Amino acid sequence: MRLYRPEEECGIFGVFNHPEASNLTYLGLYALQHRGQEACGIVSSDGSRLRAHKSMGLVADVFGNPEIFKALPGRSAIGHVRYSTTGDSVLKNVQPIMVDYARGSIAVAHNGNLVNAQQVKRDLEERGSIFQTTMDTEIIIHLLALSRAPRLEDRISEALKQLKGAYSLLFLTETRMVAVRDPHGLRPLCLGKLGDSWVVASESCALDLIEAKYEREIEPGEVVVVDKDGISSYFPMDHVDPAPCIFEFVYFSRPDSLIFGKNVYMVRKEMGRQLAREHGVDADIVIPVPDSGVPAAIGYAEEAGLPFELGLIRNHYVGRTFIEPQQSIRHFGVKIKLNPVRELLEGKRVVVIDDSIVRGTTSRKIVKMVRNAGAKEVHVRISSPPTSFPCYYGIDTPSRKELISSSHTIDEINRYITSDTLGYLSHEGLMKSVGGPERHFCKACFTGTYPIDFPMLDLESQLGLFEEEIHEHE
Ligand code: AMP
Ligand code: SF4
């Protein structure tokens, strides 16, 4: 059986009613670059026609030439940054996707992953649809095009009712922009105002950059239509318990963003404090794995009464380690990215804080690096519980067999990464840090309880291979 893999983790941004819409969208995408570094694109509307510019590469490279914006005229625009985990990292899969159909043109940008994509696609193909890309997102466009409903809102509602999974979406037509968040609200999406213009972004850090005022989060299951008359909002789908992705707080979102009603930095710092309460240790200094471990390390150090130091210096011109498609590059990547400060670490008992251990590769390299720089003891502390289950909702995690904690105890992982001691934040500690046990979240990568079930969910079949991989590394 083919294992179902998430297609993408992405960022989306849109502006309606601004003379420099595509330029602002470029800036918004720049602030969301951490959500996807493989490709990006912008579609603009001048009121009667949509135009697109998209390519593989970073936002600054794809939109580095100011001439490009002359070819993206108009007062509204949407954009997308993408990281694909499949082999289909080709230009035709770069978003936003734009199509002409019987009722005009429409573009869509999608953050998330549809879990019933294969099934809906098969049905559509049987009804004669021809797909041009291998992305889930194209399914949404086909569903819209097939709808007989006269109003765009109704066509969108009809399409959404057939979808299962995680989706924060932005649509652009000649005269309207529509923002949608799936009923579980898995991915973040917020609404802002810039003078008379409306702005929508995956994370609030993108609003800050263009000096738009944060208005509110787009609610789970909400559809917001923006047109010349302003905004209107409706909830076409049945209500379900919300399940925003807790991993956005752990790793994915930028610390300066406000998501799911909380500032990410403050949550991460609290995770660090909580971690110190749960897994204190006699030590001399606390150092983060930059950048992902920084706020938690500050919280840990504060709570433990230990000095916080930057014992590992990051080369900022290297992307996120994980966002390298090849295992061979990832191995190499840790050294390219981080270098220890020997003078700080020599003879010290060091607590190293990171947000998560996925395969264990990074932690193992870092522990060796810190020890080789002279540390007497290395204690690893992780500001989230063990990541034992893959994500099927749009965050790139490997299959279960590659997740070290799916088949190894904490003692075994401690031995593998060669730390003196290892401690993970508890589930209770995580929940306290994000606002209390009563808040609903998706925590499936920690618990294995998935809020949306799906046909390919067959976890047992993914077990078994990790043992061999560990021996290979040693
Ligand atoms: P690994 O070497 O596979 O154990 O990777 C662990 C590192 O990857 C940690 O430093 C995390 O900050 C980072 N990380 C965790 N989850 C993700 C993710 N979904 N995408 C990118 N990086 C991640
Ligand atoms: Fe987020 Fe984990 Fe749920 Fe995926 S499985 S949506 S990463 S909490």
Tab-separated table of C-alpha atoms and ligand atoms in Angstrom, residues 186-187 245-247 390-393 395 442-445 450, ligand 2:
chain	number	residue	atom	x	y	z
A	186	LEU	CA	-6.193	23.187	11.623
A	187	ARG	CA	-4.080	25.870	9.964
A	245	CYS	CA	-2.546	22.406	15.093
A	246	ILE	CA	-0.591	22.567	18.346
A	247	PHE	CA	2.636	22.071	16.394
A	390	PRO	CA	3.111	11.450	11.445
A	391	CYS	CA	1.066	14.466	10.450
A	392	TYR	CA	-1.499	14.059	7.686
A	393	TYR	CA	-2.740	17.622	7.778
A	395	ILE	CA	2.974	19.701	8.181
A	442	CYS	CA	-4.989	18.715	17.200
A	443	LYS	CA	-2.185	16.911	19.062
A	444	ALA	CA	-2.157	13.840	16.867
A	445	CYS	CA	1.599	13.796	16.257
A	450	TYR	CA	-6.425	12.165	14.770
B	2	SF4	FE1	-0.301	19.678	13.852
B	2	SF4	FE2	0.637	17.374	14.740
B	2	SF4	FE3	-1.984	17.689	14.234
B	2	SF4	FE4	-0.228	17.645	12.235
B	2	SF4	S1	-0.708	15.957	13.613
B	2	SF4	S2	-1.943	19.064	12.473
B	2	SF4	S3	1.562	18.646	13.143
B	2	SF4	S4	-0.739	18.728	15.801
